[in-house]
């Protein structure tokens, strides 16, 4: 397993492997940067990776993206990611989570763990029994994520279509915590919705509640709409899907929407405005950063919606900055966003 020559390696500050035979823990914690704060943050993904190589790739890539997000949002931490190799439904036990807590603790505050795919706030509470370096014990970050996506989507529509959201046609893929809320916000603004989810009952229920048109998951990306909003999993846009898209804006919450970053240029060529995923879904990170100050003793978190609205405005403003830069430098929004993030990280490293 190569590290320093790995295509996803980007001068990561520290990459650690952790093993605990008794509980079955096998984990990688990749810290992209802690500079200049001495700490980093990022979720813990538990996934049945087919190989160590796949797990390493995910850890390196996701840690770098966390650095991008935290730097763009001007939050005082670098980016990191923990990946645990295993099936969260079968292998996740208190013993494994305790072993993971000990691993996090061994990093002595250089990494603060939070939930991600395959882990939950309940898991964070168990990990917290072994280390204080835990965030996300109480927070479901999907409301601020959804509000931020909504704000970013509105900015993208205004820029490309010179209009507000009333009557805009949006295809929402995935109606989970973020997608459903986004659909509700869009419906309240008078958008016309086409929705789908692989969970048919959920899709039917949301479609009925919001008066949306329901389609099957295989056709959502190719609907004739103004906006395609991917809010399910990553790698949604590959070369064949790009060729088949019939929207003018892609703006949704899913991480790693482009199967290959080079497809960002293909979107520009097709005159489709793409809101880079790690920018438009920043609301959750910004919102979760409030947890430390507010939540030490809370068992249930109630979001301060005024604050959520302010954070969403920030996402909209950051998105505007990205689109402005893309125009100025005649590059895709993806390239513009990566440039801004890298500059911010380099400046932090010099501090
Ligand atoms: P979730 O797990 O609550 O919802 C995902 C939904 O997508 C589920 O209802 C699932 O059935 C559906 N789905 C999965 N594959 C599908 C497919 N092929 N076609 C249609 N539907 C499909 O997840 P959540 O929290 O709503 O997140 C959605 C996306 O946003 C994920 O990619 C996540 O990584 C990203 N994200 C979420 C944040 C958060 O705060 N929850 C923050 C930043 C990004």
CSV table of C-alpha atoms and ligand atoms in Angstrom, one decimal:
chain,number,residue,atom,x,y,z
A,1,UNK,CA,0.0,0.0,0.0
A,2,UNK,CA,1.8,3.1,-1.2
A,3,UNK,CA,1.4,6.3,0.7
A,4,UNK,CA,3.8,9.1,-0.3
A,5,UNK,CA,3.3,8.2,-4.0
A,6,UNK,CA,-0.5,7.7,-3.6
A,7,UNK,CA,-2.4,9.8,-6.2
A,8,UNK,CA,-4.6,11.2,-3.4
A,9,UNK,CA,-1.7,12.0,-1.1
A,10,UNK,CA,-1.4,15.8,-0.8
A,11,UNK,CA,1.2,16.5,1.8
A,12,UNK,CA,-1.0,15.0,4.5
A,13,UNK,CA,0.5,15.8,7.9
A,14,UNK,CA,-0.1,12.5,9.5
A,15,UNK,CA,-1.7,9.2,8.5
A,16,UNK,CA,-2.1,6.6,11.2
A,17,UNK,CA,-3.2,3.0,11.2
A,18,UNK,CA,-5.0,1.5,14.2
A,19,UNK,CA,-5.7,-2.1,14.9
A,20,UNK,CA,-7.3,-3.9,17.9
A,21,UNK,CA,-7.7,-7.6,17.4
A,22,UNK,CA,-10.0,-8.1,20.3
A,23,UNK,CA,-12.7,-5.8,19.0
A,24,UNK,CA,-11.9,-6.2,15.3
A,25,UNK,CA,-11.0,-2.6,14.9
A,26,UNK,CA,-9.1,-1.7,11.8
A,27,UNK,CA,-9.0,2.0,11.2
A,28,UNK,CA,-7.1,4.7,9.3
A,29,UNK,CA,-7.0,8.3,10.6
A,30,UNK,CA,-5.7,10.7,8.0
A,31,UNK,CA,-4.9,14.2,9.2
A,32,UNK,CA,-4.5,16.6,6.2
A,33,UNK,CA,-3.4,19.6,8.2
A,34,UNK,CA,-3.7,20.9,11.8
A,35,UNK,CA,-1.9,24.2,11.0
A,36,UNK,CA,-1.9,26.6,12.7
A,37,UNK,CA,-4.4,25.6,15.3
A,38,UNK,CA,-2.8,22.3,16.3
A,39,UNK,CA,-6.1,20.4,15.7
A,40,UNK,CA,-8.2,19.0,12.9
A,41,UNK,CA,-11.8,17.8,12.5
A,42,UNK,CA,-13.7,15.4,10.3
A,43,UNK,CA,-16.2,12.6,10.4
A,44,UNK,CA,-15.7,8.9,10.9
A,45,UNK,CA,-16.9,6.7,8.0
A,46,UNK,CA,-17.5,3.0,8.7
A,47,UNK,CA,-17.7,1.1,5.4
A,48,UNK,CA,-17.1,-2.5,4.3
A,49,UNK,CA,-14.2,-1.5,2.0
A,50,UNK,CA,-13.1,-4.2,-0.4
A,51,UNK,CA,-9.5,-3.5,0.3
A,52,UNK,CA,-7.1,-1.5,2.6
A,53,UNK,CA,-6.2,0.4,-0.6
A,54,UNK,CA,-9.8,1.6,-1.0
A,55,UNK,CA,-10.0,2.6,2.6
A,56,UNK,CA,-6.7,4.6,2.3
A,57,UNK,CA,-7.9,6.4,-0.8
A,58,UNK,CA,-11.2,7.4,0.9
A,59,UNK,CA,-9.3,8.6,4.0
A,60,UNK,CA,-6.8,10.7,2.1
A,61,UNK,CA,-9.4,12.2,-0.2
A,62,UNK,CA,-12.0,13.0,2.4
A,63,UNK,CA,-9.4,14.5,4.8
A,64,UNK,CA,-8.2,16.8,2.1
A,65,UNK,CA,-11.8,17.8,1.3
A,66,UNK,CA,-12.4,18.5,5.0
A,67,UNK,CA,-9.4,20.9,4.9
A,68,UNK,CA,-11.0,22.6,1.9
A,69,UNK,CA,-14.3,23.0,3.8
A,70,UNK,CA,-12.9,24.2,7.0
A,71,UNK,CA,-10.5,26.7,5.3
A,72,UNK,CA,-13.3,28.1,3.1
A,73,UNK,CA,-15.6,28.5,6.1
A,74,UNK,CA,-12.7,30.1,8.0
A,75,UNK,CA,-13.2,27.7,10.9
A,76,UNK,CA,-10.3,27.2,13.4
A,77,UNK,CA,-9.3,23.6,12.5
A,78,UNK,CA,-7.7,21.7,9.7
A,79,UNK,CA,-9.2,18.7,7.9
A,80,UNK,CA,-9.0,15.0,8.8
A,81,UNK,CA,-11.0,11.8,8.4
A,82,UNK,CA,-11.3,8.5,10.1
A,83,UNK,CA,-12.3,5.4,8.2
A,84,UNK,CA,-13.1,2.2,9.9
A,85,UNK,CA,-13.1,-1.0,7.8
A,86,UNK,CA,-16.2,-2.9,8.5
A,87,UNK,CA,-20.0,-3.2,8.1
A,88,UNK,CA,-21.6,-0.8,10.5
A,89,UNK,CA,-24.7,-2.9,10.9
A,90,UNK,CA,-22.8,-6.1,11.8
A,91,UNK,CA,-19.4,-5.1,13.2
A,92,UNK,CA,-20.0,-2.0,15.2
A,93,UNK,CA,-19.9,-2.9,18.9
A,94,UNK,CA,-19.2,-0.8,22.0
A,95,UNK,CA,-15.8,-2.6,22.2
A,96,UNK,CA,-14.9,-1.5,18.7
A,97,UNK,CA,-16.1,2.1,19.4
A,98,UNK,CA,-14.1,2.1,22.7
A,99,UNK,CA,-11.0,0.9,20.8
A,100,UNK,CA,-11.6,3.7,18.3
A,101,UNK,CA,-11.9,6.2,21.1
A,102,UNK,CA,-8.5,5.1,22.5
A,103,UNK,CA,-7.1,5.5,19.0
A,104,UNK,CA,-8.5,9.1,18.8
A,105,UNK,CA,-7.2,9.8,22.3
A,106,UNK,CA,-3.7,8.6,21.3
A,107,UNK,CA,-3.6,11.6,18.9
A,108,UNK,CA,-3.9,13.8,21.8
A,109,UNK,CA,-6.3,16.4,20.4
A,110,UNK,CA,-4.7,16.6,17.0
A,111,UNK,CA,-7.9,15.0,15.6
A,112,UNK,CA,-11.5,15.6,16.8
A,113,UNK,CA,-13.8,12.8,15.6
A,114,UNK,CA,-17.5,13.3,14.5
A,115,UNK,CA,-20.1,11.2,12.8
A,116,UNK,CA,-20.3,10.4,9.1
A,117,UNK,CA,-21.7,7.6,7.0
A,118,UNK,CA,-21.9,4.5,9.1
A,119,UNK,CA,-21.6,6.3,12.5
A,120,UNK,CA,-24.2,8.2,14.6
A,121,UNK,CA,-24.4,10.6,17.5
A,122,UNK,CA,-25.0,7.6,19.7
A,123,UNK,CA,-21.7,6.1,18.6
A,124,UNK,CA,-20.0,9.4,19.4
A,125,UNK,CA,-21.3,9.2,22.9
A,126,UNK,CA,-19.7,5.8,23.3
A,127,UNK,CA,-16.4,7.0,21.8
A,128,UNK,CA,-16.6,9.9,24.2
A,129,UNK,CA,-16.3,7.5,27.1
A,130,UNK,CA,-12.7,7.0,26.1
A,131,UNK,CA,-11.7,10.5,24.9
A,132,UNK,CA,-12.9,14.1,25.1
A,133,UNK,CA,-11.9,14.7,21.5
A,134,UNK,CA,-15.4,14.1,20.1
A,135,UNK,CA,-17.8,16.4,18.3
A,136,UNK,CA,-21.3,15.6,17.1
A,137,UNK,CA,-22.5,13.8,20.1
A,138,UNK,CA,-25.8,15.7,20.1
A,139,UNK,CA,-26.1,17.3,16.7
A,140,UNK,CA,-27.8,16.2,13.6
A,141,UNK,CA,-26.1,18.6,11.2
A,142,UNK,CA,-28.6,18.0,8.3
A,143,UNK,CA,-30.8,21.1,9.0
A,144,UNK,CA,-28.0,23.6,8.6
A,145,UNK,CA,-26.7,21.5,5.6
A,146,UNK,CA,-30.1,21.7,3.9
A,147,UNK,CA,-30.5,25.4,4.5
A,148,UNK,CA,-27.0,26.0,3.2
A,149,UNK,CA,-27.7,23.9,0.1
A,150,UNK,CA,-30.9,25.8,-0.4
A,151,UNK,CA,-29.0,29.2,-0.2
A,152,UNK,CA,-26.3,27.9,-2.6
A,153,UNK,CA,-28.9,26.6,-5.0
A,154,UNK,CA,-30.7,29.9,-5.0
A,155,UNK,CA,-27.4,31.7,-5.8
A,156,UNK,CA,-26.7,29.3,-8.7
A,157,UNK,CA,-30.2,29.8,-10.1
A,158,UNK,CA,-30.1,33.6,-9.9
A,159,UNK,CA,-26.7,33.6,-11.7
A,160,UNK,CA,-27.5,31.2,-14.4
A,161,UNK,CA,-31.2,31.8,-15.0
A,162,UNK,CA,-31.6,35.3,-13.6
A,163,UNK,CA,-34.7,34.4,-11.6
A,164,UNK,CA,-35.9,33.4,-8.1
A,165,UNK,CA,-37.1,30.0,-7.2
A,166,UNK,CA,-40.8,30.3,-7.9
A,167,UNK,CA,-41.7,27.9,-10.7
A,168,UNK,CA,-38.1,26.7,-11.1
A,169,UNK,CA,-38.1,22.9,-11.8
A,170,UNK,CA,-35.9,20.9,-9.5
A,171,UNK,CA,-35.1,17.2,-9.5
A,172,UNK,CA,-34.2,16.0,-6.0
A,173,UNK,CA,-32.3,12.7,-5.8
A,174,UNK,CA,-32.5,11.2,-2.3
A,175,UNK,CA,-35.0,12.3,0.3
A,176,UNK,CA,-33.1,11.6,3.5
A,177,UNK,CA,-32.3,14.0,6.2
A,178,UNK,CA,-30.9,16.7,3.8
A,179,UNK,CA,-32.9,16.0,0.6
A,180,UNK,CA,-36.3,16.0,2.2
A,181,UNK,CA,-35.7,19.2,4.0
A,182,UNK,CA,-34.3,20.8,0.9
A,183,UNK,CA,-37.4,19.7,-1.0
A,184,UNK,CA,-39.6,21.2,1.7
A,185,UNK,CA,-37.7,24.6,1.5
A,186,UNK,CA,-37.9,24.5,-2.3
A,187,UNK,CA,-41.7,23.7,-2.2
A,188,UNK,CA,-42.3,26.6,0.2
A,189,UNK,CA,-40.7,28.9,-2.4
A,190,UNK,CA,-43.0,27.7,-5.1
A,191,UNK,CA,-40.4,25.4,-7.0
A,192,UNK,CA,-41.8,22.6,-9.0
A,193,UNK,CA,-40.4,19.3,-7.8
A,194,UNK,CA,-39.6,15.9,-9.2
A,195,UNK,CA,-38.3,13.6,-6.5
A,196,UNK,CA,-37.0,10.1,-6.0
A,197,UNK,CA,-35.5,7.8,-3.4
A,198,UNK,CA,-34.6,4.1,-3.4
A,199,UNK,CA,-36.8,3.9,-0.4
A,200,UNK,CA,-40.0,3.8,-2.3
A,201,UNK,CA,-42.3,4.4,0.7
A,202,UNK,CA,-40.3,7.4,1.7
A,203,UNK,CA,-40.4,8.8,-1.8
A,204,UNK,CA,-44.1,8.3,-2.1
A,205,UNK,CA,-44.8,10.0,1.2
A,206,UNK,CA,-42.6,13.0,0.4
A,207,UNK,CA,-44.1,13.4,-3.1
A,208,UNK,CA,-47.6,13.3,-1.7
A,209,UNK,CA,-46.8,15.8,1.1
A,210,UNK,CA,-45.1,18.3,-1.2
A,211,UNK,CA,-47.2,17.8,-4.3
A,212,UNK,CA,-44.1,16.7,-6.2
A,213,UNK,CA,-43.9,14.4,-9.2
A,214,UNK,CA,-42.4,11.0,-8.3
A,215,UNK,CA,-40.0,9.2,-10.6
A,216,UNK,CA,-37.9,6.1,-10.3
A,217,UNK,CA,-34.2,6.5,-9.2
A,218,UNK,CA,-32.8,5.5,-12.5
A,219,UNK,CA,-34.3,8.5,-14.4
A,220,UNK,CA,-33.9,11.3,-11.9
A,221,UNK,CA,-30.6,12.7,-13.3
A,222,UNK,CA,-31.9,13.0,-16.8
A,223,UNK,CA,-35.2,14.9,-16.1
A,224,UNK,CA,-35.8,18.0,-18.2
A,225,UNK,CA,-35.5,20.4,-15.3
A,226,UNK,CA,-33.7,23.6,-14.4
A,227,UNK,CA,-31.8,22.1,-11.5
A,228,UNK,CA,-30.6,18.6,-10.6
A,229,UNK,CA,-30.0,18.3,-6.9
A,230,UNK,CA,-28.1,15.2,-5.9
A,231,UNK,CA,-28.7,14.5,-2.3
A,232,UNK,CA,-28.0,10.8,-2.1
A,233,UNK,CA,-24.6,9.3,-2.6
A,234,UNK,CA,-21.4,10.3,-4.4
A,235,UNK,CA,-20.1,9.6,-8.0
A,236,UNK,CA,-23.5,10.6,-9.4
A,237,UNK,CA,-22.1,12.4,-12.4
A,238,UNK,CA,-19.9,10.2,-14.6
A,239,UNK,CA,-19.2,10.6,-18.3
A,240,UNK,CA,-22.5,8.9,-19.6
A,241,UNK,CA,-24.6,10.8,-17.0
A,242,UNK,CA,-22.9,14.1,-17.9
A,243,UNK,CA,-23.8,13.5,-21.6
A,244,UNK,CA,-27.4,12.7,-20.7
A,245,UNK,CA,-28.1,15.6,-18.3
A,246,UNK,CA,-30.9,18.0,-19.3
A,247,UNK,CA,-30.6,20.6,-16.5
A,248,UNK,CA,-28.8,23.9,-16.5
A,249,UNK,CA,-27.7,23.8,-12.8
A,250,UNK,CA,-26.4,21.0,-10.6
A,251,UNK,CA,-26.7,21.9,-7.0
A,252,UNK,CA,-27.1,19.4,-4.2
A,253,UNK,CA,-25.7,18.2,-0.9
A,254,UNK,CA,-24.1,14.9,-1.8
A,255,UNK,CA,-20.3,14.6,-1.3
A,256,UNK,CA,-18.0,13.7,-4.2
A,257,UNK,CA,-20.7,14.2,-6.8
A,258,UNK,CA,-18.2,14.1,-9.7
A,259,UNK,CA,-16.9,10.6,-10.4
A,260,UNK,CA,-13.8,12.3,-11.7
A,261,UNK,CA,-12.9,16.0,-11.0
A,262,UNK,CA,-12.1,16.5,-14.7
A,263,UNK,CA,-15.8,16.2,-15.4
A,264,UNK,CA,-16.1,19.8,-14.0
A,265,UNK,CA,-14.8,21.0,-17.3
A,266,UNK,CA,-17.3,18.8,-19.2
A,267,UNK,CA,-20.1,20.5,-17.2
A,268,UNK,CA,-18.7,23.9,-18.3
A,269,UNK,CA,-18.6,22.8,-21.9
A,270,UNK,CA,-22.2,21.7,-21.7
A,271,UNK,CA,-23.0,25.1,-20.2
A,272,UNK,CA,-24.3,23.6,-16.9
A,273,UNK,CA,-23.5,25.6,-13.8
A,274,UNK,CA,-22.1,23.2,-11.1
A,275,UNK,CA,-22.1,24.2,-7.5
A,276,UNK,CA,-19.1,22.4,-6.1
A,277,UNK,CA,-20.3,19.9,-3.5
A,278,UNK,CA,-17.7,20.8,-0.8
A,279,UNK,CA,-18.9,24.4,-1.0
A,280,UNK,CA,-22.6,24.1,-1.2
A,281,UNK,CA,-22.8,21.5,1.7
A,282,UNK,CA,-20.7,23.7,4.0
A,283,UNK,CA,-23.7,24.6,6.2
A,284,UNK,CA,-23.4,21.4,8.3
A,285,UNK,CA,-19.8,22.0,9.2
A,286,UNK,CA,-20.4,25.7,10.0
A,287,UNK,CA,-23.4,24.7,12.1
A,288,UNK,CA,-21.6,21.8,13.9
A,289,UNK,CA,-18.8,24.2,14.9
A,290,UNK,CA,-21.3,25.9,17.2
A,291,UNK,CA,-21.7,22.7,19.2
A,292,UNK,CA,-18.6,23.0,21.3
A,293,UNK,CA,-19.8,26.2,22.9
A,294,UNK,CA,-23.4,25.4,23.2
A,295,UNK,CA,-23.9,21.8,23.9
A,296,UNK,CA,-21.8,20.3,26.6
A,297,UNK,CA,-24.7,19.3,28.8
A,298,UNK,CA,-27.5,19.1,26.3
A,299,UNK,CA,-29.0,15.7,25.5
A,300,UNK,CA,-31.1,16.9,22.6
A,301,UNK,CA,-30.1,19.7,20.4
A,302,UNK,CA,-32.6,22.3,19.1
A,303,UNK,CA,-31.2,24.4,16.3
A,304,UNK,CA,-31.3,28.1,16.7
A,305,UNK,CA,-33.0,28.8,13.3
A,306,UNK,CA,-31.9,32.4,13.2
A,307,UNK,CA,-28.3,31.3,13.4
A,308,UNK,CA,-29.0,28.5,10.8
A,309,UNK,CA,-30.3,31.2,8.5
A,310,UNK,CA,-27.2,33.4,9.0
A,311,UNK,CA,-24.9,30.4,8.4
A,312,UNK,CA,-26.9,29.6,5.2
A,313,UNK,CA,-26.3,33.2,4.0
A,314,UNK,CA,-22.6,32.6,4.5
A,315,UNK,CA,-22.8,29.5,2.3
A,316,UNK,CA,-24.6,31.6,-0.3
A,317,UNK,CA,-21.9,34.3,0.0
A,318,UNK,CA,-19.0,31.8,-0.3
A,319,UNK,CA,-20.7,30.3,-3.3
A,320,UNK,CA,-21.0,33.7,-4.9
A,321,UNK,CA,-17.3,34.2,-4.4
A,322,UNK,CA,-16.6,30.9,-6.1
A,323,UNK,CA,-18.7,31.7,-9.1
A,324,UNK,CA,-17.2,35.2,-9.4
A,325,UNK,CA,-13.7,33.7,-9.3
A,326,UNK,CA,-14.6,31.1,-11.9
A,327,UNK,CA,-15.8,33.8,-14.2
A,328,UNK,CA,-12.8,36.0,-13.6
A,329,UNK,CA,-10.3,33.3,-14.2
A,330,UNK,CA,-12.3,31.5,-16.9
A,331,UNK,CA,-12.2,28.2,-15.1
A,332,UNK,CA,-14.9,25.8,-13.7
A,333,UNK,CA,-16.4,26.6,-10.3
A,334,UNK,CA,-14.8,23.4,-9.1
A,335,UNK,CA,-11.3,24.6,-10.1
A,336,UNK,CA,-12.0,28.1,-8.6
A,337,UNK,CA,-13.2,26.6,-5.3
A,338,UNK,CA,-10.1,24.3,-5.1
A,339,UNK,CA,-7.8,27.3,-5.8
A,340,UNK,CA,-9.5,29.4,-3.1
A,341,UNK,CA,-9.3,26.5,-0.6
A,342,UNK,CA,-5.7,25.7,-1.4
A,343,UNK,CA,-4.7,29.3,-1.0
A,344,UNK,CA,-6.4,29.5,2.4
A,345,UNK,CA,-4.7,26.3,3.5
A,346,UNK,CA,-1.3,27.5,2.4
A,347,UNK,CA,-1.9,30.8,4.2
A,348,UNK,CA,-2.8,28.8,7.4
A,349,UNK,CA,0.3,26.7,7.0
A,350,UNK,CA,2.5,29.9,7.0
A,351,UNK,CA,0.8,31.3,10.2
B,1,LIG,P1,-29.4,10.1,4.4
B,1,LIG,O1,-28.8,8.8,4.5
B,1,LIG,O2,-30.3,10.6,5.5
B,1,LIG,O3,-30.2,10.2,3.0
B,1,LIG,C1,-29.8,9.7,1.8
B,1,LIG,C2,-31.1,9.3,1.0
B,1,LIG,O4,-30.7,8.9,-0.3
B,1,LIG,C3,-31.7,8.1,1.7
B,1,LIG,O5,-33.1,8.3,1.8
B,1,LIG,C4,-31.5,6.9,0.6
B,1,LIG,O6,-32.5,6.0,0.6
B,1,LIG,C5,-31.4,7.7,-0.6
B,1,LIG,N1,-30.6,7.1,-1.7
B,1,LIG,C6,-29.5,6.4,-1.7
B,1,LIG,N2,-29.1,6.0,-2.9
B,1,LIG,C7,-30.0,6.5,-3.7
B,1,LIG,C8,-30.2,6.5,-5.1
B,1,LIG,N3,-29.3,5.8,-5.9
B,1,LIG,N4,-31.2,7.1,-5.7
B,1,LIG,C9,-32.1,7.8,-4.9
B,1,LIG,N5,-32.0,7.8,-3.6
B,1,LIG,C10,-31.0,7.2,-3.0
B,1,LIG,O7,-28.2,11.1,4.1
B,1,LIG,P2,-28.2,12.7,4.3
B,1,LIG,O8,-27.7,13.1,5.7
B,1,LIG,O9,-29.5,13.3,3.8
B,1,LIG,O10,-27.0,13.1,3.3
B,1,LIG,C11,-27.3,13.1,1.9
B,1,LIG,C12,-26.0,13.4,1.2
B,1,LIG,O11,-25.5,14.7,1.6
B,1,LIG,C13,-24.9,12.4,1.4
B,1,LIG,O12,-24.1,12.3,0.3
B,1,LIG,C14,-24.0,13.1,2.5
B,1,LIG,O13,-22.7,12.7,2.5
B,1,LIG,C15,-24.1,14.6,2.1
B,1,LIG,N6,-23.9,15.5,3.2
B,1,LIG,C16,-24.7,15.4,4.3
B,1,LIG,C17,-24.5,16.3,5.4
B,1,LIG,C18,-25.3,16.2,6.6
B,1,LIG,O14,-25.2,17.2,7.4
B,1,LIG,N7,-26.2,15.3,6.8
B,1,LIG,C19,-23.4,17.2,5.3
B,1,LIG,C20,-22.6,17.3,4.1
B,1,LIG,C21,-22.9,16.4,3.1
